[in-house]
Short mmCIF file of C-alpha atoms in Angstrom, two decimals:
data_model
loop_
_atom_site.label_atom_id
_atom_site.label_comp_id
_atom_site.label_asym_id
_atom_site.label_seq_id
_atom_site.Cartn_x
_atom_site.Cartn_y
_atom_site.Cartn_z
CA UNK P 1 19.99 21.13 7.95
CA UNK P 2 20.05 23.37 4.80
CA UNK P 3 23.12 24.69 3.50
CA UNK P 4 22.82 27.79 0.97
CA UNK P 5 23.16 25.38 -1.86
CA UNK P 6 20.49 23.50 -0.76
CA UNK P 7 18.28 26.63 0.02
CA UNK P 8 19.14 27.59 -3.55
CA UNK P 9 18.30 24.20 -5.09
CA UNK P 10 14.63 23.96 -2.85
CA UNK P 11 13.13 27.85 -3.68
CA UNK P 12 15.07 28.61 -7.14
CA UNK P 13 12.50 27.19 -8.58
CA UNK P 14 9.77 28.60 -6.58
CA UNK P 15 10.25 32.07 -8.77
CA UNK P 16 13.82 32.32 -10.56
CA UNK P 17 13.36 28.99 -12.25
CA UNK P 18 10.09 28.03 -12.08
CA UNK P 19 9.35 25.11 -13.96
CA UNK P 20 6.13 26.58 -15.65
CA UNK P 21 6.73 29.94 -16.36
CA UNK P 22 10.36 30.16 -16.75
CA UNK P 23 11.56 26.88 -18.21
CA UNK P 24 7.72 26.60 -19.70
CA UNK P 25 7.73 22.76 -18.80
CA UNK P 26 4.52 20.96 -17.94
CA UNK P 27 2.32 23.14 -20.00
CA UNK P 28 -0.10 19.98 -21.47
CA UNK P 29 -0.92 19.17 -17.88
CA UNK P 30 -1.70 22.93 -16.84
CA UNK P 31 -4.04 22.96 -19.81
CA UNK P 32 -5.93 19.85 -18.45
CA UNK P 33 -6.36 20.08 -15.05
CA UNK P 34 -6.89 23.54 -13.79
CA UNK P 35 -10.85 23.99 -15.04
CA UNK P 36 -11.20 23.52 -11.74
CA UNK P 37 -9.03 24.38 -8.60
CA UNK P 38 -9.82 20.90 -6.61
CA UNK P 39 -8.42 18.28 -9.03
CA UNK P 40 -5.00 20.98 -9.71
CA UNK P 41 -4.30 20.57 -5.80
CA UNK P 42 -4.32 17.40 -6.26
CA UNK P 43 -2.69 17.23 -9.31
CA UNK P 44 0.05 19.18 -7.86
CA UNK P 45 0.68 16.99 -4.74
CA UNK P 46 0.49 14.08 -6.28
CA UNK P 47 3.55 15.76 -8.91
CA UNK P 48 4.86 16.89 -5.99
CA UNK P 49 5.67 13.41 -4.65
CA UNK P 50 5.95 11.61 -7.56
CA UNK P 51 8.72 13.47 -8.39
CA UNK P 52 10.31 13.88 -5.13
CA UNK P 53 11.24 9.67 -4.74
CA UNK P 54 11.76 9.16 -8.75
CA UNK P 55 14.78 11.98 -7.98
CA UNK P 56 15.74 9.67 -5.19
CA UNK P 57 15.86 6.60 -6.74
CA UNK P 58 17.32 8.13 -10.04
CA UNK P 59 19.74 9.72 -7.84
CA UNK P 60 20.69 6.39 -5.85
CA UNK P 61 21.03 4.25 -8.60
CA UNK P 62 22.75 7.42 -10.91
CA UNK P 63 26.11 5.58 -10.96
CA UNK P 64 25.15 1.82 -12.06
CA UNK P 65 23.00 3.54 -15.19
CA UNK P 66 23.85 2.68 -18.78
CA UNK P 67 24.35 5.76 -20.22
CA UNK P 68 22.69 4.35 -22.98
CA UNK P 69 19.58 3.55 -21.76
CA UNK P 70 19.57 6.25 -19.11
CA UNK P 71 15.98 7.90 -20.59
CA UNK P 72 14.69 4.14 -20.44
CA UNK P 73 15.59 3.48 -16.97
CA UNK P 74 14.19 7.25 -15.63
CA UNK P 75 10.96 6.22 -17.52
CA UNK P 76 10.66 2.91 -16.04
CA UNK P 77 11.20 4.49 -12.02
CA UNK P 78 8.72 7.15 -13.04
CA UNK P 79 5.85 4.95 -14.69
CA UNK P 80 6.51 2.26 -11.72
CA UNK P 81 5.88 5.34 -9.22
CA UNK P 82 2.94 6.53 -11.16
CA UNK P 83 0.96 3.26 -11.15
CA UNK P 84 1.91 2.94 -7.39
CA UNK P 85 0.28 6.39 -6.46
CA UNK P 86 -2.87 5.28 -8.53
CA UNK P 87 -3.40 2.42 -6.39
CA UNK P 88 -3.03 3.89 -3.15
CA UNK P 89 -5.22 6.66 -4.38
CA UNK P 90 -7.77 3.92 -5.40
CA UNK P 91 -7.53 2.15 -2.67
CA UNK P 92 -7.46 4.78 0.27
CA UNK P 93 -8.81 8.46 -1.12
CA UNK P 94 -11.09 6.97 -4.28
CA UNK P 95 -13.11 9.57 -4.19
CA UNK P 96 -10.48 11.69 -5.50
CA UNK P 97 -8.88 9.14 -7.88
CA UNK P 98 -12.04 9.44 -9.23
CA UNK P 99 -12.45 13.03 -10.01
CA UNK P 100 -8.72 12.42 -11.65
CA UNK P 101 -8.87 9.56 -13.29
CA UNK P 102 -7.02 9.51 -16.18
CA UNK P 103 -4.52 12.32 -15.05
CA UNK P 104 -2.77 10.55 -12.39
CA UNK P 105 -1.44 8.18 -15.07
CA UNK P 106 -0.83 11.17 -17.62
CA UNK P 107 1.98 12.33 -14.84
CA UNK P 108 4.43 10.40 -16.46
CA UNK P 109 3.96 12.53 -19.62
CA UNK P 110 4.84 15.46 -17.56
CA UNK P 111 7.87 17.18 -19.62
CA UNK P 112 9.10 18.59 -15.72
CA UNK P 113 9.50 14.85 -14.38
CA UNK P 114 12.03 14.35 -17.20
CA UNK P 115 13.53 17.38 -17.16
CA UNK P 116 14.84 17.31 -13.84
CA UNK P 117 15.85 13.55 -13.40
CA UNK P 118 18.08 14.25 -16.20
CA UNK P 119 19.42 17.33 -15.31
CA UNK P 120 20.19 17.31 -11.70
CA UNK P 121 19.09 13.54 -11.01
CA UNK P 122 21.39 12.00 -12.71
CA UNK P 123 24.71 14.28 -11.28
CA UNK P 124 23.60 14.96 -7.62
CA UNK P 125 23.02 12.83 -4.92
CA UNK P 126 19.87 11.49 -2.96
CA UNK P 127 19.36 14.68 -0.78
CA UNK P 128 19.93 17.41 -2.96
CA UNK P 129 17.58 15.55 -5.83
CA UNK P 130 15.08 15.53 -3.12
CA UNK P 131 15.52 18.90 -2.64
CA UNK P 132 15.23 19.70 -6.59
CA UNK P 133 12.03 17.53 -6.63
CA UNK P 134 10.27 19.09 -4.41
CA UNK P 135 10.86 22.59 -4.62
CA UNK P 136 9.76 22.22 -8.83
CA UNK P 137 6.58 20.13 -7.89
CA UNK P 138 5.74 22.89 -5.31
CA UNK P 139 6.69 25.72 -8.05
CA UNK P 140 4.65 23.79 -10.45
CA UNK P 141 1.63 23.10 -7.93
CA UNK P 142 1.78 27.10 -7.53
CA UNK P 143 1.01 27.92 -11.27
CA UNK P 144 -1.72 24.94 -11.11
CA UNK P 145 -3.37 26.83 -8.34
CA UNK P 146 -3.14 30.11 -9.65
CA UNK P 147 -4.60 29.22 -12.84
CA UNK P 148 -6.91 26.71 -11.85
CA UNK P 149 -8.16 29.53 -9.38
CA UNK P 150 -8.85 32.48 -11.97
CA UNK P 151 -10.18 29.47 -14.09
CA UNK P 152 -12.75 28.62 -11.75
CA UNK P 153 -13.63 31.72 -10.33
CA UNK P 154 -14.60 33.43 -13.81
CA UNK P 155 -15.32 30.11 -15.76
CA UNK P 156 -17.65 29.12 -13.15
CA UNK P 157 -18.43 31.73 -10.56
CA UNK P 158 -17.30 29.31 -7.48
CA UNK P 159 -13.90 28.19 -6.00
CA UNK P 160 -13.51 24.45 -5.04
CA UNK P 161 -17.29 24.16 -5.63
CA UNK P 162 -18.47 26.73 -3.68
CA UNK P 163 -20.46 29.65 -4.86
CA UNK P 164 -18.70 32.91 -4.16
CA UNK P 165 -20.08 34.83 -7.11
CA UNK P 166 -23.15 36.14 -5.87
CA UNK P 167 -27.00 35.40 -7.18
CA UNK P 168 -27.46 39.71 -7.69
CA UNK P 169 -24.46 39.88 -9.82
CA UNK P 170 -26.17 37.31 -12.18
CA UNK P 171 -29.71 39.13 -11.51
CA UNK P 172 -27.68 42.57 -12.96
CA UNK P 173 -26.86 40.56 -16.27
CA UNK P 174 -22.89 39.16 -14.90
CA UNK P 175 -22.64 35.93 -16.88
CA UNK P 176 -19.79 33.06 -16.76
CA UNK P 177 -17.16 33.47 -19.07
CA UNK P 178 -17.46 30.23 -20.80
CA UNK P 179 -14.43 30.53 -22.59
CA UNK P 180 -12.46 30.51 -19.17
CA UNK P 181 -13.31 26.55 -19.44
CA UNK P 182 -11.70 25.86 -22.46
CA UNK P 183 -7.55 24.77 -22.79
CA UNK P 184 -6.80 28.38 -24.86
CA UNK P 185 -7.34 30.42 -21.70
CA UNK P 186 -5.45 28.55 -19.60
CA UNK P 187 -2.55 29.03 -22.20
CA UNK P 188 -3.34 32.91 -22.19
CA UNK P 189 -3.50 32.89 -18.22
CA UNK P 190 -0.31 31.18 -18.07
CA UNK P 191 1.22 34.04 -20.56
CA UNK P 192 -0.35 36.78 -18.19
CA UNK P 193 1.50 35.32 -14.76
CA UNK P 194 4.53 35.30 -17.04
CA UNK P 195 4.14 38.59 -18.38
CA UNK P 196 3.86 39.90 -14.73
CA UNK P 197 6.28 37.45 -13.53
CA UNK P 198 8.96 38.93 -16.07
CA UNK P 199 8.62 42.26 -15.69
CA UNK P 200 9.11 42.01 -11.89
CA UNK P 201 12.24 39.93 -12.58
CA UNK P 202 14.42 42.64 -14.84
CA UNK P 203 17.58 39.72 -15.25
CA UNK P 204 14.87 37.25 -16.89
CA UNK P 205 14.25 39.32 -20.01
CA UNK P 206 15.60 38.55 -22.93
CA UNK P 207 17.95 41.40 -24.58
CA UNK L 1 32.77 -4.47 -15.73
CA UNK L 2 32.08 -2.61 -18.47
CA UNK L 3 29.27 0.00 -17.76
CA UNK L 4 28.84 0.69 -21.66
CA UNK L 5 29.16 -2.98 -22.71
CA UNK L 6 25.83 -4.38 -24.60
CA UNK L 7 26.06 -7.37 -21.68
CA UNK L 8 25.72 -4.60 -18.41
CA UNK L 9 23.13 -2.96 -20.61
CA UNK L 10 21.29 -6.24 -21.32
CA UNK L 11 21.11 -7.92 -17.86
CA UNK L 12 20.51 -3.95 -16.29
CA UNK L 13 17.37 -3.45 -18.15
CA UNK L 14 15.90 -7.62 -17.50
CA UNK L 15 16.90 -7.06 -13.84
CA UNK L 16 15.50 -3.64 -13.66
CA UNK L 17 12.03 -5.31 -15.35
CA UNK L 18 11.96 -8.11 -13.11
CA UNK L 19 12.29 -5.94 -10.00
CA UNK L 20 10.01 -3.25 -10.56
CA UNK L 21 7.39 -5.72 -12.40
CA UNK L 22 7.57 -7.70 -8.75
CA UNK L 23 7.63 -4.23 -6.73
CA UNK L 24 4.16 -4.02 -8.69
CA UNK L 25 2.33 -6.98 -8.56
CA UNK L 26 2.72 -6.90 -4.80
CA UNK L 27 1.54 -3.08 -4.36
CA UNK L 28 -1.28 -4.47 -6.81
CA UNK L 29 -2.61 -8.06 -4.64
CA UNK L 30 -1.41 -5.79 -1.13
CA UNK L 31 -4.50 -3.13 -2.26
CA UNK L 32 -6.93 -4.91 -4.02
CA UNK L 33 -8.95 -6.62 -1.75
CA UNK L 34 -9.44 -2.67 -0.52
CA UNK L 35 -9.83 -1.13 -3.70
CA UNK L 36 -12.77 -4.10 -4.84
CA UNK L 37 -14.22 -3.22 -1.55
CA UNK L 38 -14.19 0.77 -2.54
CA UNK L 39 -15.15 0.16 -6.08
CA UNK L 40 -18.49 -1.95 -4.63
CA UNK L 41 -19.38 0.66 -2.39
CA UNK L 42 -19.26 3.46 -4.86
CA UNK L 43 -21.83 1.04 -7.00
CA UNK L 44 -23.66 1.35 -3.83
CA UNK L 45 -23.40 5.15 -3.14
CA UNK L 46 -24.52 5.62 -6.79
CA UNK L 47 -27.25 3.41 -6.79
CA UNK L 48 -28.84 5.64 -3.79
CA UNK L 49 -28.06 8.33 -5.19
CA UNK L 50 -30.42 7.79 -8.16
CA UNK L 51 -33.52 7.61 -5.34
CA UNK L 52 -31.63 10.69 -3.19
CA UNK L 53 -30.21 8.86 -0.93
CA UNK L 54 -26.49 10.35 0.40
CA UNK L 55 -24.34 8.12 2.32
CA UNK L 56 -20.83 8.50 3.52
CA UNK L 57 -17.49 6.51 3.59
CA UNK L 58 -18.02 4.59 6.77
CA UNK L 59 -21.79 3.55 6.42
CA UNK L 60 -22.33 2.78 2.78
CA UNK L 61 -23.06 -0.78 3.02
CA UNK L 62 -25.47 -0.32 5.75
CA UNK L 63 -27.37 2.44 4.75
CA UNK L 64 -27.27 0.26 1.32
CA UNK L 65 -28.81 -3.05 2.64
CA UNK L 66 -31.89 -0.78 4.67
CA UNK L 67 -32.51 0.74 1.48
CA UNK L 68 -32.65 -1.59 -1.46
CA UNK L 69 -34.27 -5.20 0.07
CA UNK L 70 -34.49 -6.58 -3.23
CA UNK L 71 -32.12 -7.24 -6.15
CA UNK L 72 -33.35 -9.35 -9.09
CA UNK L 73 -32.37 -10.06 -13.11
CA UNK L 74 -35.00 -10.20 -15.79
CA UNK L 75 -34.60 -10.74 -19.23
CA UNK L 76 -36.02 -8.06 -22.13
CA UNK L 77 -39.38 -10.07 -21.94
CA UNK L 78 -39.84 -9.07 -18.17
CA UNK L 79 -39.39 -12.38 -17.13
CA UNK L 80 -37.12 -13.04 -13.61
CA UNK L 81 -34.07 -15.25 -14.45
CA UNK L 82 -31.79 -16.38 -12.47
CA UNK L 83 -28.19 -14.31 -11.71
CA UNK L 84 -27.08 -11.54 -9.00
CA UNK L 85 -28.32 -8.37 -9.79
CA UNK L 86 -25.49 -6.28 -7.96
CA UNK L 87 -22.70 -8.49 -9.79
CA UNK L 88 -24.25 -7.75 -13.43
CA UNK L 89 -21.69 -5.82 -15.61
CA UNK L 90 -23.86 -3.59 -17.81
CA UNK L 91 -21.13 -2.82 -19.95
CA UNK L 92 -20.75 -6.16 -21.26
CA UNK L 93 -24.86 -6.61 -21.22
CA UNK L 94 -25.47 -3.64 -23.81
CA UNK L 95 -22.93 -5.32 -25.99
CA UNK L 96 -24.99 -8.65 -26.55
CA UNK L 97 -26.45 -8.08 -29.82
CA UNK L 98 -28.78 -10.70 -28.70
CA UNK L 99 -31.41 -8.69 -26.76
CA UNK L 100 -32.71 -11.93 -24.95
CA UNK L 101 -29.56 -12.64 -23.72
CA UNK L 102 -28.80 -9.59 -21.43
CA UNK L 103 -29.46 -9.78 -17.88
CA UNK L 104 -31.20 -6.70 -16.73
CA UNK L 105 -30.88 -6.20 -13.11
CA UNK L 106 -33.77 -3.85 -10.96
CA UNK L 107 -33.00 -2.45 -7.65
CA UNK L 108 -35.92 -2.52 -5.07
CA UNK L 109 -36.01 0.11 -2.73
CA UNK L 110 -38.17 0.30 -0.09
CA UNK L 111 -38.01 4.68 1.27
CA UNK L 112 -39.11 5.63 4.62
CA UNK L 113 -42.35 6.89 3.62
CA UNK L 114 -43.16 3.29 2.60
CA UNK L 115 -43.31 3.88 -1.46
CA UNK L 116 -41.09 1.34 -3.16
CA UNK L 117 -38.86 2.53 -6.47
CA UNK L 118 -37.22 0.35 -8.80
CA UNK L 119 -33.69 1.30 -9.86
CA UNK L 120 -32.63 0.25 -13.20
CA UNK L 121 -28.93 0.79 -14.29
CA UNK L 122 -28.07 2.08 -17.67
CA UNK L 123 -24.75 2.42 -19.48
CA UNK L 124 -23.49 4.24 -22.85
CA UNK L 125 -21.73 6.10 -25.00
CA UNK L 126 -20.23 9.66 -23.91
CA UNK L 127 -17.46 11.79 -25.91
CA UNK L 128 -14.41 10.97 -24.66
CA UNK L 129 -15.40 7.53 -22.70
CA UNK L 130 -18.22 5.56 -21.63
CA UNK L 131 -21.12 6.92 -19.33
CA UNK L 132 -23.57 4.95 -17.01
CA UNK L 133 -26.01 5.91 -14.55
CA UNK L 134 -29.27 4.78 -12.58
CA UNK L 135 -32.41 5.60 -12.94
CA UNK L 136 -35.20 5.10 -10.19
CA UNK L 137 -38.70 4.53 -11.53
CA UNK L 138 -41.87 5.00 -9.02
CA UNK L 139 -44.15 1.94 -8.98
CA UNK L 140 -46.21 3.53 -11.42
CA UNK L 141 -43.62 1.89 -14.04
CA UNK L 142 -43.48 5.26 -16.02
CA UNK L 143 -42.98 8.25 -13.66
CA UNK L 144 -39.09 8.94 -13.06
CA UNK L 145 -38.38 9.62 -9.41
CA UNK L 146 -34.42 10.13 -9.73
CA UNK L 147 -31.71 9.52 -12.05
CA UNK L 148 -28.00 9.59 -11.51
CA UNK L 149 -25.08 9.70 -14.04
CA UNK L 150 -21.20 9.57 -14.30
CA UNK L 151 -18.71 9.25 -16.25
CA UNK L 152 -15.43 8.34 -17.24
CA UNK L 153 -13.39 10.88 -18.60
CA UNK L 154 -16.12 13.55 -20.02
CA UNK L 155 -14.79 17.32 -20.57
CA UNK L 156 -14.51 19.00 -16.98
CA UNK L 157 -17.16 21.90 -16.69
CA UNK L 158 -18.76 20.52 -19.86
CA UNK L 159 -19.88 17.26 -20.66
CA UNK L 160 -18.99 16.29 -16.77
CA UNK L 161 -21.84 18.41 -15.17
CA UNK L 162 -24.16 15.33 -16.44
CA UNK L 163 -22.77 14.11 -13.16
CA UNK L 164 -23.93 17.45 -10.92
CA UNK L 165 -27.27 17.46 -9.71
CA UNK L 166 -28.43 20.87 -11.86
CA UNK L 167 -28.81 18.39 -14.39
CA UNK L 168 -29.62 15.04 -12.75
CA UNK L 169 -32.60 16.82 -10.80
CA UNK L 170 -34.23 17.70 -14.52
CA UNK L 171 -35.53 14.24 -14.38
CA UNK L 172 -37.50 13.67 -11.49
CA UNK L 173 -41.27 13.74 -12.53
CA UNK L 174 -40.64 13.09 -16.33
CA UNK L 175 -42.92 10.12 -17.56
CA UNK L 176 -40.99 7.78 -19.89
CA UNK L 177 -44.64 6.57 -21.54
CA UNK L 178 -46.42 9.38 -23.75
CA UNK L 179 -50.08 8.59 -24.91
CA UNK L 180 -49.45 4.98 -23.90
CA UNK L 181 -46.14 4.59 -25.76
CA UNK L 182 -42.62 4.33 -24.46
CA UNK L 183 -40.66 7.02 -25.49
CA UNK L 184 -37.85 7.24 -23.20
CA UNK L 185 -36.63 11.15 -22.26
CA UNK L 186 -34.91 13.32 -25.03
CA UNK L 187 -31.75 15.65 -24.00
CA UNK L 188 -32.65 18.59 -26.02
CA UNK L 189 -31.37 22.70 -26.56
CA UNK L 190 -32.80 25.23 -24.62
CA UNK L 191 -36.10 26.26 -26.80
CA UNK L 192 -35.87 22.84 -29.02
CA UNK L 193 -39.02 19.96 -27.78
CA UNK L 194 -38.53 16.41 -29.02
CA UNK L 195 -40.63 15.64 -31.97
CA UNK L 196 -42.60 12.38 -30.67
CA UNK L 197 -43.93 14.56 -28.09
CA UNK L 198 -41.65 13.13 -25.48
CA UNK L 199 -40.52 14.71 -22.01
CA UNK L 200 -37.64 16.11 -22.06
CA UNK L 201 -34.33 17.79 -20.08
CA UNK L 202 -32.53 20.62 -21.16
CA UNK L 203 -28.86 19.87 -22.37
CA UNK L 204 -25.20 21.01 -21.04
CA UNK L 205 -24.28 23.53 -23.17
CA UNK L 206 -21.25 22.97 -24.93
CA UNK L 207 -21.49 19.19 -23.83
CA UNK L 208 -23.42 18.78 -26.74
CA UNK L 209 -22.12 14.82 -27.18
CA UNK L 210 -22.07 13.86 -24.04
CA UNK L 211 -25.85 15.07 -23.82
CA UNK L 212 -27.09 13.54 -26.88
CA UNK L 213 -25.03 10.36 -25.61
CA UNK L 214 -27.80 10.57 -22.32
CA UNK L 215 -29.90 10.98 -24.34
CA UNK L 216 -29.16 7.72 -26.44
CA UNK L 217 -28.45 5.77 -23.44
CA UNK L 218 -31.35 6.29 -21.82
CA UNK L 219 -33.35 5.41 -25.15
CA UNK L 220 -31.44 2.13 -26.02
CA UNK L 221 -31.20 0.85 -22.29
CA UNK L 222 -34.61 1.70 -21.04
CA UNK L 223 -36.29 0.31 -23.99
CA UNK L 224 -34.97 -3.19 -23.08
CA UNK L 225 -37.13 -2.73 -19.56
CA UNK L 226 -40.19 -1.74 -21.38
CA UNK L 227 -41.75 -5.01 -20.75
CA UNK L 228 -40.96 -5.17 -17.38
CA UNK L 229 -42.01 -1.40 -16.61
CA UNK L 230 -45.03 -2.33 -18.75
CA UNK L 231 -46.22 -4.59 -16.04
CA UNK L 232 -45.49 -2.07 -13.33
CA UNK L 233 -47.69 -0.04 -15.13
CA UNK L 234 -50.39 -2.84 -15.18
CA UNK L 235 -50.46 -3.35 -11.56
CA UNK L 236 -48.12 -6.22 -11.47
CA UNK L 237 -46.26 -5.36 -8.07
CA UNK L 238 -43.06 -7.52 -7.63
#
């Protein structure tokens, strides 16, 4: 079912080209949603998907595009999928479109979406895209719940909610780091898990 | 034909609107009847939430109509008027510069261990978007029993914990009359009291807006009940 160009095209992007930390797309979103590790799950899924079918689509209708109005046309698909996941989120899960609100609509924003419909949407076909899509929403997801979990867990003491930092700790004088919460950390945790990242990978550095 | 020509690129673009514009309005009238059905019950859940009530997905409207009995509007003189209580849009009500003209709806709820509390909905100003919440009032017209917020978009981990209990729970027992005078509940710093000798919460730290924007919403919408919770407080049961 998957040749080795298709392998290549669904996990490249998993660690050799991750969208996040190697092509550093998708940065604003990382910054908004990961104070907490529930709504970047769902963040990620729902990026996941959305870009998935607006690969398709792009992919399906690649040939009949204007090459003029190319960026209109993959903005259009993508804002038409966005409002479509909003609605189904409303009406079936709206307990979670609440905790998102406005983020589910600030997906179209996401620099990754437009990134990849133009650079491997618009010159593969339907299968392959929906390889591409997936495998970056799942390497994206991954950062999300890497840095929404350290986020959590020393912003807040708890991980989706729950407690796990225990009462003695705070009893010895342990205290949330409050600045975990705000947007620079996430910035500084997404330069730590590329530091890391970087000097596993030897061929990524820079000369 | 031509895929560069200004024609293609013209009738492309109006097609491409008038499909996905019709793509939408369907996905739109397909879910609403569900999502006005979800967005009514979540007015339910929060309205027992404010007297500490959880219910659940499936049983919301039930557990809703044992609770609350009684809906009614009165007017900033305490005086019933006509309307439905549950289909009163506070955010358009706190706009009326007119205070005689809003419709103030109270929630009667009837708990198991026979005491009846009167929720009254609020609705303000937060940071980043509006706030609103419910507070329940015991018969005394003065004591708070429970009060429930939310928000729109407020900071997560800041300004958002007004919806966590940590800081809804603060307000159960506060009096909203001191020495006979209405003074709402203040939203102050740890180690700051309120001037006017009012009760008062503790505030989020670093949600310093959003708290102060409680704070003002509780002020500016409770005031406009203090005739009617002034006849709780002299006896007048509904």
């Amino acid at each position: 079912m998957l040749s080795k160009k298709n392998k290549e095209v669904l996990f490249n992007p998993f660690s050799k080209n991750n969208p996040v930390i190697v092509q550093v797309l998708g940065i604003c979103s990382v910054l908004a949603v990961t104070a907490k590790l529930e709504p970047a799950i769902v963040m990620g899924i729902s990026v996941t998907a959305v870009l998935a079918f607006a690969n398709v689509i792009i992919s399906l209708i690649r040939k009949t595009i204007p090459t003029n109005i190319r960026i209109i046309v993959q903005l259009v698909v993508v804002a038409a999928l966005v409002i479509i996941v909003d609605q189904i989120l409303k009406a079936y899960n709206y307990e979670v479109s609440k905790a998102l609100s406005v983020f589910i609509g600030l997906i179209i924003t996401n620099c990754i979406l437009m990134g990849r419909l133009e650079a491997f949407a618009l010159s593969n076909g339907p299968w392959d895209s929906f390889l591409d899509g997936v495998g970056n929403g799942i390497g994206y997801a991954m950062i999300l719940v890497v840095v929404g979990f350290v986020r959590e867990l020393l912003g807040s003491g708890t991980v989706f909610g729950f407690q796990v930092i225990p009462q003695s700790f705070y009893d010895m004088g342990y205290m949330n780091n409050g600045l975990m919460i705000l947007p620079p950390m996430a910035l500084i945790t997404v330069a730590c898990i590329i530091w890391v990242h970087r000097s596993r990978n030897k061929d990524l550095q820079e000369k | 034909m031509n895929k560069q020509s200004n024609t293609y690129t013209i009738l492309y673009s109006a097609i491409m609107v008038v499909v996905v514009g019709a793509v939408l309005a369907l996905t739109y009238m397909a879910l609403k009847p569900k999502q006005d059905e979800n967005i009514a019950n979540d007015k339910r859940m929060q309205i027992l939430s404010a007297v500490h009530i959880a219910a659940h997905d499936g049983d919301v409207k039930s557990v809703y109509d044992k609770y609350v009995t009684e809906s009614f509007v009165v007017n900033v003189e305490g005086k019933e008027v006509a309307g439905d209580a549950f289909a009163v849009n506070m955010a358009a009500e706190v706009k009326k510069s007119e205070k005689a003209e809003r419709a103030l709806p109270v929630f009667v709820c009837h708990l198991n261990d026979g005491s009846v509390k009167y929720i009254l909905p609020v609705y303000g100003a937060g940071l980043w978007g509006p706030i609103w919440g419910y507070v329940a009032v015991e018969a005394d017209g003065t004591t708070v029993y429970g009060a429930y917020f939310s928000h729109q978009g407020e900071t997560p981990g800041l300004g958002a914990e007004i919806a966590k209990p940590d800081f809804q729970n603060q307000f159960s027992g506060k009096e909203l009359y001191k020495d006979g005078k209405f003074r709402s509940i203040d939203v102050m710093k740890a180690g700051q009291k309120p001037a006017d000798n009012a009760d008062y919460v503790n505030a989020i730290s670093g949600g310093t807006v959003t708290s102060k924007g409680v704070e003002a919403m509780l002020k500016s919408c409770l005031s406009d009940y203090s005739a009617f919770l002034n006849q709780l407080k002299n006896g007048k049961t509904k």
